[in-house]
Structure formats: structure tokens, C-alpha cells
Short mmCIF file of N, CA and C in Angstrom, two decimals:
data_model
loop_
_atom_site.label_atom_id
_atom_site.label_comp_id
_atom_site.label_asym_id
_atom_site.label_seq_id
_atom_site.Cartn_x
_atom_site.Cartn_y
_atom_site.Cartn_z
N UNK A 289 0.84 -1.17 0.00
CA UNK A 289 0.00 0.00 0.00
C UNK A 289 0.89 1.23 0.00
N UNK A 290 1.06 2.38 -0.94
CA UNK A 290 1.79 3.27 -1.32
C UNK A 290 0.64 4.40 -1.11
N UNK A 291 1.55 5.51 0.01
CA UNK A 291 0.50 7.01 0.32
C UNK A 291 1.55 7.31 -0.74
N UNK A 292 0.88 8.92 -0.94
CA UNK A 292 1.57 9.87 -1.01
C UNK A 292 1.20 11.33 -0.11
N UNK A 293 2.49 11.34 0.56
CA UNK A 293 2.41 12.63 1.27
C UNK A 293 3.78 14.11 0.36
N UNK A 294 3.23 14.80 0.37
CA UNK A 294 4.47 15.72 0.06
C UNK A 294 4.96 15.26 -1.37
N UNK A 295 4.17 14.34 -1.81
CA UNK A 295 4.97 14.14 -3.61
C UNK A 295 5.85 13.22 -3.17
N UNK A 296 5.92 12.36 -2.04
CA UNK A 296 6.98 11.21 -2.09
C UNK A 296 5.90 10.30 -1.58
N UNK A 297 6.35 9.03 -2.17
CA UNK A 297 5.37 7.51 -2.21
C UNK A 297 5.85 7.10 -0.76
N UNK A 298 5.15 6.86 0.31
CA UNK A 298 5.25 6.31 1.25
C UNK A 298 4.67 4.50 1.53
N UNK A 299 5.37 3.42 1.55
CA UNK A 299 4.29 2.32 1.73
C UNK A 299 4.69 2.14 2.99
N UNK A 300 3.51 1.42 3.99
CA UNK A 300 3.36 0.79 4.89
C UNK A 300 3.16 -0.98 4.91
N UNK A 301 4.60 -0.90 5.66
CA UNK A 301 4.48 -2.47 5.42
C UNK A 301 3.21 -3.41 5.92
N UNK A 302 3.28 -4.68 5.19
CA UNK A 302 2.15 -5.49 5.21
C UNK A 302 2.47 -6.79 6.07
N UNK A 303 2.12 -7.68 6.51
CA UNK A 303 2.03 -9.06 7.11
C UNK A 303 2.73 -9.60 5.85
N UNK A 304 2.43 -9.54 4.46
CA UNK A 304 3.21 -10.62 3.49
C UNK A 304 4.24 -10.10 2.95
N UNK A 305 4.56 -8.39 3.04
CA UNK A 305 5.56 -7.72 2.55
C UNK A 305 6.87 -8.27 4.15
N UNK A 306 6.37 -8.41 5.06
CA UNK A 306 7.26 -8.41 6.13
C UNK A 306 7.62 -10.18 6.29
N UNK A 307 7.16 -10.74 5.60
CA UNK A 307 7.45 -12.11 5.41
C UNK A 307 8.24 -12.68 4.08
N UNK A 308 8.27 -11.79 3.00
CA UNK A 308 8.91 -11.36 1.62
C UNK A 308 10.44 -11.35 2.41
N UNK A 309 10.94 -12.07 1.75
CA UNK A 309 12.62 -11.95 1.35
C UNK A 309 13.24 -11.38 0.98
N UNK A 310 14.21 -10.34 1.33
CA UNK A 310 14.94 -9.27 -0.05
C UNK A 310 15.83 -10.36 -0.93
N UNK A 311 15.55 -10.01 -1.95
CA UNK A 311 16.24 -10.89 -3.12
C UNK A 311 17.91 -10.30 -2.87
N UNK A 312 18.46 -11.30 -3.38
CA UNK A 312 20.02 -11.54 -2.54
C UNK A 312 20.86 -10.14 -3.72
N UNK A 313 21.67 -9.40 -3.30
CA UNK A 313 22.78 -8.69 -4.05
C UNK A 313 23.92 -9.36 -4.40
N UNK A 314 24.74 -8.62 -5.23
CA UNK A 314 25.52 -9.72 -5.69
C UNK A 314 26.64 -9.79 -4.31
N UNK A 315 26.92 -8.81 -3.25
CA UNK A 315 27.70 -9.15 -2.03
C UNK A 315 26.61 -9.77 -0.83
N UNK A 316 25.66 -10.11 -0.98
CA UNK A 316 25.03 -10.90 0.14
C UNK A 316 24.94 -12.29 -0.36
N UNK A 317 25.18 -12.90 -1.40
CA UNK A 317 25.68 -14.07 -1.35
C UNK A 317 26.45 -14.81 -0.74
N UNK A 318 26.28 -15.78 -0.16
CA UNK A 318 27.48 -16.07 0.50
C UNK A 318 28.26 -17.41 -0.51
N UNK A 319 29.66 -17.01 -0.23
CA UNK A 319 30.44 -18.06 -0.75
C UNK A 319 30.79 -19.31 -0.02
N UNK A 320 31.03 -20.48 -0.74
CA UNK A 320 30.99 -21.96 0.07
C UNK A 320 32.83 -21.40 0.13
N UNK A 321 33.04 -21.56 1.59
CA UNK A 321 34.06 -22.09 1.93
C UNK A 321 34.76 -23.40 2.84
N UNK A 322 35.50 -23.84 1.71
CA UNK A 322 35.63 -25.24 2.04
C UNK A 322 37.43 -25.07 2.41
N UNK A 323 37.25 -25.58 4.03
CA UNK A 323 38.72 -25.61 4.47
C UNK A 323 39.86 -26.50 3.43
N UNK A 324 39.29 -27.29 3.21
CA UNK A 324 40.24 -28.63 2.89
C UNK A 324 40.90 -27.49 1.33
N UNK A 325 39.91 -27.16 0.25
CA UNK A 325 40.55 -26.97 -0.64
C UNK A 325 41.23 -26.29 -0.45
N UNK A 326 40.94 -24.31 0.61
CA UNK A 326 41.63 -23.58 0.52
C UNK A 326 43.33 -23.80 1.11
N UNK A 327 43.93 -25.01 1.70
CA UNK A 327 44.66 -25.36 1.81
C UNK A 327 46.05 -25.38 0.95
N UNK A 328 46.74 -25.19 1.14
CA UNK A 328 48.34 -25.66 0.63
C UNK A 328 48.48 -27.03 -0.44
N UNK A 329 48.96 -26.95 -1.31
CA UNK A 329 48.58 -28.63 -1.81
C UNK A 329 49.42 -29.48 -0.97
N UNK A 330 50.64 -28.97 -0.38
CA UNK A 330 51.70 -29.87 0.89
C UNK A 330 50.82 -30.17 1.96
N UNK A 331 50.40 -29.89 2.21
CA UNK A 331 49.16 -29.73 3.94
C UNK A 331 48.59 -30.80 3.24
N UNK A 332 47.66 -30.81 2.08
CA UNK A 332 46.12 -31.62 2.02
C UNK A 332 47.26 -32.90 1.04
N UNK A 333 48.42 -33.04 0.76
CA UNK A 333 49.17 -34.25 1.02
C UNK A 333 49.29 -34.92 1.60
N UNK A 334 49.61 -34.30 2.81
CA UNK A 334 50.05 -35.10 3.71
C UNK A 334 49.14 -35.15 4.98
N UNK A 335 48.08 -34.66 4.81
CA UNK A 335 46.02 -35.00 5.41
C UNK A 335 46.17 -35.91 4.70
N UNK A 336 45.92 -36.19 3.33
CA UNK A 336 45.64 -37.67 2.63
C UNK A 336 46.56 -39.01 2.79
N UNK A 337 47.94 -38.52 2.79
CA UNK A 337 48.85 -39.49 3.12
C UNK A 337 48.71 -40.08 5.04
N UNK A 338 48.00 -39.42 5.74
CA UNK A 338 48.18 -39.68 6.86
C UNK A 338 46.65 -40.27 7.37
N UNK A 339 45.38 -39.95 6.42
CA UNK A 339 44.34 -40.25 6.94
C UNK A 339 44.12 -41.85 6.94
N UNK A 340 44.84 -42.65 6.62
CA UNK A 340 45.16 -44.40 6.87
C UNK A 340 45.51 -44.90 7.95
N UNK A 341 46.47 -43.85 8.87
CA UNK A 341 47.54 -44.08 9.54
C UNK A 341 45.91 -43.34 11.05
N UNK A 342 44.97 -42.69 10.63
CA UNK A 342 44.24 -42.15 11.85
C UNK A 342 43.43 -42.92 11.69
N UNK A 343 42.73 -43.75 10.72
CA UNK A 343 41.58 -44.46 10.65
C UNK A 343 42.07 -45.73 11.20
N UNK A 344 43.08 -45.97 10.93
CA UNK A 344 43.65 -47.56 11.77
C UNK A 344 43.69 -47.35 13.13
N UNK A 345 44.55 -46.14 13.74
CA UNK A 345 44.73 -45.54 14.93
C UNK A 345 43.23 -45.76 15.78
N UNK A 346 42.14 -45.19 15.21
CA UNK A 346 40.54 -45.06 15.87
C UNK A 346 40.04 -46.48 15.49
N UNK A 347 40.22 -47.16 14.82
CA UNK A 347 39.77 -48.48 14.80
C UNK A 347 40.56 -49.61 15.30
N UNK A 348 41.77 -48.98 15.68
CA UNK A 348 42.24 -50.48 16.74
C UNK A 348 41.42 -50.85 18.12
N UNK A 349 41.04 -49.49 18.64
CA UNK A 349 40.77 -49.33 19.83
C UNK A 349 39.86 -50.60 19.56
N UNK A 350 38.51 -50.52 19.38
CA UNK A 350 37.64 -51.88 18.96
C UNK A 350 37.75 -53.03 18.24
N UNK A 351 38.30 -53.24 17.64
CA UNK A 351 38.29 -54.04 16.63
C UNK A 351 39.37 -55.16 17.90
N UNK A 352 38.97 -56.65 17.62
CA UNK A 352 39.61 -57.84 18.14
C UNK A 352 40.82 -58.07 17.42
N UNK A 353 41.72 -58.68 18.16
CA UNK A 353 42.92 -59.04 18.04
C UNK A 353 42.72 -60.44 17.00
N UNK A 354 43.82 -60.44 16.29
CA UNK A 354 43.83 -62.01 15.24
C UNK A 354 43.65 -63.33 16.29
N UNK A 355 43.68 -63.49 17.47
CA UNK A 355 43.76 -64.69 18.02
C UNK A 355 41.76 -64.77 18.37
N UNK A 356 41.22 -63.70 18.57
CA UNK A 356 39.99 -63.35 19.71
C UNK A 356 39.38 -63.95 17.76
N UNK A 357 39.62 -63.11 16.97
CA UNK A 357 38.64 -63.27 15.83
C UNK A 357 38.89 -65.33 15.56
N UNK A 358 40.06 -65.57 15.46
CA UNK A 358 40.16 -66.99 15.04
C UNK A 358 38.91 -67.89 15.79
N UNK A 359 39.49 -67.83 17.01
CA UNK A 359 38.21 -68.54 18.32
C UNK A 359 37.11 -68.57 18.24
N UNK A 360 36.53 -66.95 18.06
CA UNK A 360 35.43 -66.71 17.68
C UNK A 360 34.39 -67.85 16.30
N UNK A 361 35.34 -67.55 15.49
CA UNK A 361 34.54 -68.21 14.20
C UNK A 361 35.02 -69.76 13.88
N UNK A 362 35.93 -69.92 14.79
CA UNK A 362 36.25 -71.47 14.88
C UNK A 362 35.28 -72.20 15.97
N UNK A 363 34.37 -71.66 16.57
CA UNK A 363 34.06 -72.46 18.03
C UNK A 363 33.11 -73.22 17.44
N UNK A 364 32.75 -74.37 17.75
CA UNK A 364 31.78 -75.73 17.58
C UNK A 364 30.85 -75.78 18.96
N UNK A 365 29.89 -76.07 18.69
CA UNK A 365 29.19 -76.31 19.76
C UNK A 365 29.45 -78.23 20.44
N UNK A 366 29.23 -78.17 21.27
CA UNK A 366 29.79 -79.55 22.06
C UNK A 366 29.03 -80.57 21.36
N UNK A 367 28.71 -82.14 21.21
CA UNK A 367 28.31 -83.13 20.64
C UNK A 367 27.01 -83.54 21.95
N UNK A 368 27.13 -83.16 22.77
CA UNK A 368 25.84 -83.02 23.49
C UNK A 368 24.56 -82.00 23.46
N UNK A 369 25.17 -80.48 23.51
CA UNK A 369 24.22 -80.15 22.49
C UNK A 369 23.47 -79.93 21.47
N UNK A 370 24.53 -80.90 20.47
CA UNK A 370 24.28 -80.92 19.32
C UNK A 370 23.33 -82.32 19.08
N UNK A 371 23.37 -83.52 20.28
CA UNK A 371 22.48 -84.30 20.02
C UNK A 371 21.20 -84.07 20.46
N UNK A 372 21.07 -82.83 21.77
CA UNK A 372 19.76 -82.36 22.46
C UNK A 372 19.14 -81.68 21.00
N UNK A 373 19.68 -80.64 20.01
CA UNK A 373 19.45 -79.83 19.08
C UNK A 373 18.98 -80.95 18.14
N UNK A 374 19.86 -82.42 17.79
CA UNK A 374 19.03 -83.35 16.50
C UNK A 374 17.74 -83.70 17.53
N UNK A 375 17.48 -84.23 18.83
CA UNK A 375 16.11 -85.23 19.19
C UNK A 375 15.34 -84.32 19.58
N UNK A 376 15.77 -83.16 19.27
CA UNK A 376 14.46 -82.19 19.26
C UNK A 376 13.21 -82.10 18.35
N UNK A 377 11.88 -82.38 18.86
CA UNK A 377 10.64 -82.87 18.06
C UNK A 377 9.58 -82.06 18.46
N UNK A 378 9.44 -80.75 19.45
CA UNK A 378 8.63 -80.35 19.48
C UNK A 378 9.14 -78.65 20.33
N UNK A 379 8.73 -77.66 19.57
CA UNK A 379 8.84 -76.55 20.00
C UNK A 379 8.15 -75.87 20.99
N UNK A 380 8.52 -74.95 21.64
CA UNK A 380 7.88 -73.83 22.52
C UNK A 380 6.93 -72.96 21.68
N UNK A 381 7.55 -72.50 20.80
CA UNK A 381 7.25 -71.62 20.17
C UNK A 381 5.98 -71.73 18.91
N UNK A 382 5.89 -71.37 17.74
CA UNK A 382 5.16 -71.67 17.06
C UNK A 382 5.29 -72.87 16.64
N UNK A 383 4.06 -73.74 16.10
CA UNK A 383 4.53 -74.81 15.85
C UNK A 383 5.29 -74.74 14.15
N UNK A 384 6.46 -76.01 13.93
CA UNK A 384 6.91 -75.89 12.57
C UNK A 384 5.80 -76.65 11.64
N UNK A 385 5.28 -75.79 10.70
CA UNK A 385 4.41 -76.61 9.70
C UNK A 385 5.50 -77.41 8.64
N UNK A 386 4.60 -78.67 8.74
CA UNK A 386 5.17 -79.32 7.28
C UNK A 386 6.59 -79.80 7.62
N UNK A 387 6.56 -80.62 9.06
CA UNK A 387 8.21 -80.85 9.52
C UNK A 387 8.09 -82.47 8.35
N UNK A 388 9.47 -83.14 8.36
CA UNK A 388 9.93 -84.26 7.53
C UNK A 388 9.13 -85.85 9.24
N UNK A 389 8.28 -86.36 8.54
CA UNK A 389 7.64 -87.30 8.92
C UNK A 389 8.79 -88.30 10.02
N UNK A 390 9.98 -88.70 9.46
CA UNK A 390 10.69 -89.08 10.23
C UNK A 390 11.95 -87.99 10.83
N UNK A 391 11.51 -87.16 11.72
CA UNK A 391 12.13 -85.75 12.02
C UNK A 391 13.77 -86.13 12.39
N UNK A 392 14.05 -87.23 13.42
CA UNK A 392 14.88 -87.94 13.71
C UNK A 392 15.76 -88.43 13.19
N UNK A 393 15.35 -89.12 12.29
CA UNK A 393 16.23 -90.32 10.93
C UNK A 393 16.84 -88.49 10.22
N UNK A 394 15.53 -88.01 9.42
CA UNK A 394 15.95 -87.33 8.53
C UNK A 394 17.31 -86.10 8.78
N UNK A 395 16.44 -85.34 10.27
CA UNK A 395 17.69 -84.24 9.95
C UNK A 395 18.61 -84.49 11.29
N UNK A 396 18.77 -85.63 12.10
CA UNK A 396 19.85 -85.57 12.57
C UNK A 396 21.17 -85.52 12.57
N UNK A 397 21.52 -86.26 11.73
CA UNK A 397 23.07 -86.28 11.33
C UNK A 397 23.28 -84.88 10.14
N UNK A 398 22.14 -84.34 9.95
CA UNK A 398 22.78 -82.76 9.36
C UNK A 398 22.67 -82.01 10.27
N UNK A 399 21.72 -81.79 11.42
CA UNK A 399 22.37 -81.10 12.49
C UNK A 399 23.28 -81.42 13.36
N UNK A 400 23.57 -82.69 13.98
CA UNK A 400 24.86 -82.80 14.30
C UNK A 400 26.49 -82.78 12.83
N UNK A 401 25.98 -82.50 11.88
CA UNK A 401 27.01 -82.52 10.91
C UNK A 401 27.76 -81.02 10.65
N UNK A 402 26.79 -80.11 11.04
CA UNK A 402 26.64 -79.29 10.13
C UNK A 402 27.03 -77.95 10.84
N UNK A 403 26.70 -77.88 12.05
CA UNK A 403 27.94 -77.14 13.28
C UNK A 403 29.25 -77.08 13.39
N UNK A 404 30.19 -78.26 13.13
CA UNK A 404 31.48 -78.75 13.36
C UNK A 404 31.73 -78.25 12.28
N UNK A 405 31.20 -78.74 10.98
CA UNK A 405 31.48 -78.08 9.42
C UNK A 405 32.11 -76.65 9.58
N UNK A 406 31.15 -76.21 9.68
CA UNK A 406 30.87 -74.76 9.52
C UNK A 406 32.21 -73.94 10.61
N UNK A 407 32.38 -74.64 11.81
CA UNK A 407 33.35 -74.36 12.24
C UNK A 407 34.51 -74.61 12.06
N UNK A 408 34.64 -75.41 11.45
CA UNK A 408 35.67 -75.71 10.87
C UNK A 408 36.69 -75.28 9.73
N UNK A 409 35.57 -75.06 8.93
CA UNK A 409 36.00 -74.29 7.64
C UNK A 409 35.21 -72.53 7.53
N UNK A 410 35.59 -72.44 8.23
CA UNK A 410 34.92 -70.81 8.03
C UNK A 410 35.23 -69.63 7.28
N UNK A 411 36.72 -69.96 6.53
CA UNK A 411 37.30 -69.27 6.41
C UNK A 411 36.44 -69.36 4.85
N UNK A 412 35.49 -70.71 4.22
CA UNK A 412 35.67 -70.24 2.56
C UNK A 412 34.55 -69.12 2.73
N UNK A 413 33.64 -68.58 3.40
CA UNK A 413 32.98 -67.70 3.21
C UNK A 413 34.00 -66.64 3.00
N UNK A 414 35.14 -66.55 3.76
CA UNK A 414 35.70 -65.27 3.46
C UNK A 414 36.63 -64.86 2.50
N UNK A 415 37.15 -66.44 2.01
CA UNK A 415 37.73 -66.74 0.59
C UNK A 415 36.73 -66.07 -0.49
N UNK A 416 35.81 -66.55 -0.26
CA UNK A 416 34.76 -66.12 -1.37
C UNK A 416 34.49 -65.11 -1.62
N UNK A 417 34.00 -64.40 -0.39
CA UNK A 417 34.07 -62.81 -0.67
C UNK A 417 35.42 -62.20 -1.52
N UNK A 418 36.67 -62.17 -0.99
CA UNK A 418 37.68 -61.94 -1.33
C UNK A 418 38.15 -62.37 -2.94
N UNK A 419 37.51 -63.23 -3.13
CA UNK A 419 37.47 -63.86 -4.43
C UNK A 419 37.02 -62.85 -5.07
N UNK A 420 35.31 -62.67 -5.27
CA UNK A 420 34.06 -61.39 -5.51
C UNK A 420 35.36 -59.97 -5.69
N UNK A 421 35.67 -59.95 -4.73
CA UNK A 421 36.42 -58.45 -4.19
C UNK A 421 37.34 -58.48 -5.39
N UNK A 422 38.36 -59.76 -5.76
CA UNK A 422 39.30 -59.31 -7.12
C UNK A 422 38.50 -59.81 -8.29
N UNK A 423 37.58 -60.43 -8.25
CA UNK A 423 37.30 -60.72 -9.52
C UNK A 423 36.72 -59.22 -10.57
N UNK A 424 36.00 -58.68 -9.40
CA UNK A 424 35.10 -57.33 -10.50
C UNK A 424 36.29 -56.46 -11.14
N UNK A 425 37.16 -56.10 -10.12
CA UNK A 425 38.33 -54.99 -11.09
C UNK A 425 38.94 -55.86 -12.34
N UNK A 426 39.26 -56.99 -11.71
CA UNK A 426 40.15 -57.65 -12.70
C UNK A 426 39.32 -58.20 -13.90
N UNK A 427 38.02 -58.16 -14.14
CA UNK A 427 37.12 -58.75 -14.95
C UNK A 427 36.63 -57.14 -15.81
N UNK A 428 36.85 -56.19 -15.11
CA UNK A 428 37.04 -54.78 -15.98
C UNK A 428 38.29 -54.66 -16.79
N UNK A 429 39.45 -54.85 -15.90
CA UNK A 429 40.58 -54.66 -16.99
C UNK A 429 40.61 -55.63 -18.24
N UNK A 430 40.15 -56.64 -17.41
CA UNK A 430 40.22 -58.06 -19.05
C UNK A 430 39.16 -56.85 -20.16
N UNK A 431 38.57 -56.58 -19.41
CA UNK A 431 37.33 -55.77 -20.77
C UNK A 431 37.92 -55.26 -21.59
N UNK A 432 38.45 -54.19 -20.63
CA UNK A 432 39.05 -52.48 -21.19
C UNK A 432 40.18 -52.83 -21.81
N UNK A 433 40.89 -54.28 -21.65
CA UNK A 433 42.48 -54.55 -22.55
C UNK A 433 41.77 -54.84 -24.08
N UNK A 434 40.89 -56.32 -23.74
CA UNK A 434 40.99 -57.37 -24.63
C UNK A 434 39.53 -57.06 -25.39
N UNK A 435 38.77 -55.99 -25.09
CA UNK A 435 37.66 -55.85 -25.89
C UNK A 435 36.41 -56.95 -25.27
N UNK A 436 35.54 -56.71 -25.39
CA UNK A 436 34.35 -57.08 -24.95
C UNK A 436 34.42 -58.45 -25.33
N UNK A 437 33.26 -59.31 -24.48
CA UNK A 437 32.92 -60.99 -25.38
C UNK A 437 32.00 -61.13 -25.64
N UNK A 438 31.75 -62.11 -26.23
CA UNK A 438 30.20 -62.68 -26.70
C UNK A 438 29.87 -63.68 -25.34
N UNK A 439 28.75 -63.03 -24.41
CA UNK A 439 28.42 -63.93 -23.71
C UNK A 439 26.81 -63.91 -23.68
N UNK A 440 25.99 -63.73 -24.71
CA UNK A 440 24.75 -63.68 -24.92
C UNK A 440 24.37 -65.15 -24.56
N UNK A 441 24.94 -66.45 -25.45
CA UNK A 441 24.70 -67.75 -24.84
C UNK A 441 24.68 -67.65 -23.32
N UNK A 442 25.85 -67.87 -22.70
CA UNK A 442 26.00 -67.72 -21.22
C UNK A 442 25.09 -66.98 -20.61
N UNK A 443 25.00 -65.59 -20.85
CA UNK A 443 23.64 -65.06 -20.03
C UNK A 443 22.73 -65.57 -19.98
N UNK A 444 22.16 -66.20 -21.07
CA UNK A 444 20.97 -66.16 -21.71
C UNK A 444 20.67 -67.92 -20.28
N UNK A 445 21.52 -68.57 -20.48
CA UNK A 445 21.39 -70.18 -19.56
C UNK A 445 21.36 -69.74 -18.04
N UNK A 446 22.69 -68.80 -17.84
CA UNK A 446 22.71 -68.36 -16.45
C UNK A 446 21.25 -67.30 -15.16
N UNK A 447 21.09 -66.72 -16.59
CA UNK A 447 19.71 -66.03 -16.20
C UNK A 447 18.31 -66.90 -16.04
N UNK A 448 18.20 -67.98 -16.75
CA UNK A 448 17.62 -68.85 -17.02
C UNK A 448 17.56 -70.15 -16.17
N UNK A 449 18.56 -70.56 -15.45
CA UNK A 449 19.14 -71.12 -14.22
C UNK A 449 18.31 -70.48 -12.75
N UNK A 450 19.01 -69.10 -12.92
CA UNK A 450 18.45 -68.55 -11.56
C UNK A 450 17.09 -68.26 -11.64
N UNK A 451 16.69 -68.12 -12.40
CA UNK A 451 14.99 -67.75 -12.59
C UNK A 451 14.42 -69.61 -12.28
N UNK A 452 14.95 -70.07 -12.60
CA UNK A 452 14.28 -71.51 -12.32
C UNK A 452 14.21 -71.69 -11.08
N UNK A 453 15.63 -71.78 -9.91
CA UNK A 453 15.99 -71.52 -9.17
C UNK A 453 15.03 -70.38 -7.69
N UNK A 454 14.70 -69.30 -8.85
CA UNK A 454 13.75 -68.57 -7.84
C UNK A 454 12.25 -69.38 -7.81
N UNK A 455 11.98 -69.45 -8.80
CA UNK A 455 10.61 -70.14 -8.85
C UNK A 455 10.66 -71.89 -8.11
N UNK A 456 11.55 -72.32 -7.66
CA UNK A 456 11.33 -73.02 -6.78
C UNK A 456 11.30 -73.06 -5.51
N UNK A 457 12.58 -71.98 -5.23
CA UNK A 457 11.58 -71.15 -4.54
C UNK A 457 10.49 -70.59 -3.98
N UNK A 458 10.12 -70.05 -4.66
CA UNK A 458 8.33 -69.73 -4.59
C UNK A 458 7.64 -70.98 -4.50
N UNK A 459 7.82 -71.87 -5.58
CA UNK A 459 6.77 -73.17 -5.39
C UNK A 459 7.12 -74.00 -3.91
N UNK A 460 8.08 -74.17 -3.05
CA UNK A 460 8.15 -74.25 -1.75
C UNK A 460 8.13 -73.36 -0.46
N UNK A 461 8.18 -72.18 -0.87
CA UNK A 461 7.97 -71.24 0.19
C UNK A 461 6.51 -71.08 0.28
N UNK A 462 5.70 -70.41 -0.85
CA UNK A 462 4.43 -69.85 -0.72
C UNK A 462 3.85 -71.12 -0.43
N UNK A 463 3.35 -71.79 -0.19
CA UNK A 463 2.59 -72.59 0.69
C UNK A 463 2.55 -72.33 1.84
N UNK A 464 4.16 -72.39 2.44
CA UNK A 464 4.05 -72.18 4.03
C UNK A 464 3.69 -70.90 4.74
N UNK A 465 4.09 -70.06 3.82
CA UNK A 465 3.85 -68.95 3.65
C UNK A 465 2.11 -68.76 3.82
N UNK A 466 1.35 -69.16 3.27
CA UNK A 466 -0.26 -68.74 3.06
C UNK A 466 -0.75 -69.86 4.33
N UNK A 467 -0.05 -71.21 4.68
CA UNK A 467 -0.39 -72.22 5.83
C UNK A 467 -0.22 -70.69 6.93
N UNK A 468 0.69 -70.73 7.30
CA UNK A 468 1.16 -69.83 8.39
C UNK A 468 0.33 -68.55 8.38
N UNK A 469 -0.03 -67.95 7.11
CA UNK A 469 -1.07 -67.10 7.32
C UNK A 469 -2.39 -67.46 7.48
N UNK A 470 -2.62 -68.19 7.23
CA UNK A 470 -4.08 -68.95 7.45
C UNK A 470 -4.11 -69.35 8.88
N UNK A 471 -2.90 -69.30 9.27
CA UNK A 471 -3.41 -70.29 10.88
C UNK A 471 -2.74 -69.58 11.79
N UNK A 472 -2.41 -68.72 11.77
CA UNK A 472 -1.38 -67.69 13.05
C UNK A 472 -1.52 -66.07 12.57
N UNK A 473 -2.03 -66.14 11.08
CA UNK A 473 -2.18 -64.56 10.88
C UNK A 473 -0.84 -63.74 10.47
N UNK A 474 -1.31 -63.04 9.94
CA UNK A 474 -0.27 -61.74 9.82
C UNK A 474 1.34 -61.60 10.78
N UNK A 475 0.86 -61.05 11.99
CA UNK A 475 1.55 -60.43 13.16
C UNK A 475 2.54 -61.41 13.14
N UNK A 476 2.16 -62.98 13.12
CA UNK A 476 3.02 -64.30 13.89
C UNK A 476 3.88 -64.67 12.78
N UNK A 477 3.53 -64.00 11.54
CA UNK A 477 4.27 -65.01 10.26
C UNK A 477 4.93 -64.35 10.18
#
């Protein structure tokens, strides 16, 4: 709202004029300043050359010693609990739908088998990963040297594999899946 008194425009501010923003000048901008770049390139050297040497430093504190990790993922459970764990036939908890008729015969000797295993060899899970870990770079450079391959066959079986694979999946899960909803509901499944 603009008076005029005396030949000069007077406005009185408003509720939405006093909530209005002054649009920025070109010195009320503010500039991003970022410590790291404005730095020395010697300084943010030797920040980068040293930030290995602080991240190891703050992660020793927690991290287990090579003997605590070995123990850890080597331990077996005893052959007594492992025979209480096979003649086990009936739960606390929900009941298991659709257990194997001879519960006993069938999965005992894979649960007593299959603890000791696992402790035993623990390490190929981490082979494997580690495997994963060089295979992707090194399966780029083969690219970027030797030019691309023809693996349309191969996809075409491998994709075709796991899709089978999922759908059996499904054809043994969703049953128990819709049992368990049918008879315990939502919340319990």
C-alpha cells in the first residue's frame, strides 16, 4: 500500500511484505568455503597421506585381536548339544508346519554334521568374498584390454538357471507362507 504525502510515495508495510525476502545482491551471497581446498597442496598431502595411519589408529581401539577373531569363528558347539538340538521334536514356540515325517532319521546327522562343518572351515565364506572383491576390477581390466565378449549364450542359460531356481523357490515357500497365514495370521508369520 503506497501514500503519497508531500509528492513522495510512502508504503506501509504489510504481514506478506514483512514475510517477503529481499532478493540476494551480488555481495550478500554467501560463498561456500571449504577448508580442505583452501589449503596448501603440501598440507592436504600429507592429510591424505596420513588419513590411513588415523583411521587404523581409531579403529584399533575396537576391533579384536587375530587370536579373539580366530576362536570366535572357529568355536563348535559340544556333541551333546548338538544331540539335544538333533532329538528335538517339538517346539515352545510356534509350531513348525510341514516338519519331515521321520524328524529324527531325517535331519539328525545334518544337524549334528553341520555345526562342526561350519566351524571348521569358516574361512571359505571369506575366501569367497575376497574372491568377488578381485574378480570385479580384474574382470574390468580383461574388458578395457581385450575388448568385450560374446556372452549372450551364457547369459541367456545363467539367467535362465536362476529364474528356475527362484521359482522353486516360490513353489516351496508360498505354501508355508499362506499355511502360516491362514493359521497364526499376519503379526506371527
Amino acid at each position: 500500500m503506497a501514500q503519497v504525502i508531500l509528492g513522495q510515495a510512502v508504503s506501509h508495510p504489510t504481514t506478506r511484505d514483512a514475510l517477503r525476502r529481499p532478493a540476494p545482491g551480488p555481495r550478500s551471497v554467501p560463498t561456500p568455503t571449504v577448508p580442505f581446498v583452501s589449503m596448501p597442496a603440501f598440507v592436504r598431502r600429507a592429510l591424505v597421506a596420513l588419513l590411513p595411519r588415523i583411521v587404523s589408529s581409531s579403529l584399533s581401539s575396537w576391533v579384536p585381536d587375530r587370536a579373539t577373531v580366530w576362536a570366535d569363528l572357529s568355536r563348535t558347539s559340544s556333541a551333546q548339544a548338538d544331540l539335544q538340538l538333533a532329538e528335538m521334536t517339538n517346539f515352545k514356540g510356534m509350531k513348525f508346519a510341514w516338519k519331515p515325517e521321520p524328524w529324527t532319521e531325517h535331519w539328525s546327522g545334518f544337524v549334528l554334521h553341520l555345526p562342526t562343518w561350519t566351524g571348521q572351515h569358516w574361512q571359505i565364506p571369506l575366501v569367497s568374498v575376497a574372491v568377488y572383491f578381485v574378480a570385479i576390477p580384474t574382470l574390468r581390466w580383461l574388458v578395457a584390454t581385450r575388448g568385450k565378449w560374446h556372452v549372450r549364450d551364457f547369459a541367456f542359460y545363467w539367467n535362465s538357471s536362476l529364474s528356475l531356481f527362484s521359482w522353486c523357490g516360490v513353489v516351496a515357500c508360498v505354501p508355508v507362507l499362506v499355511d502360516s497365514l491362514r493359521q497364526h495370521g499376519f503379526y506371527f508369520t
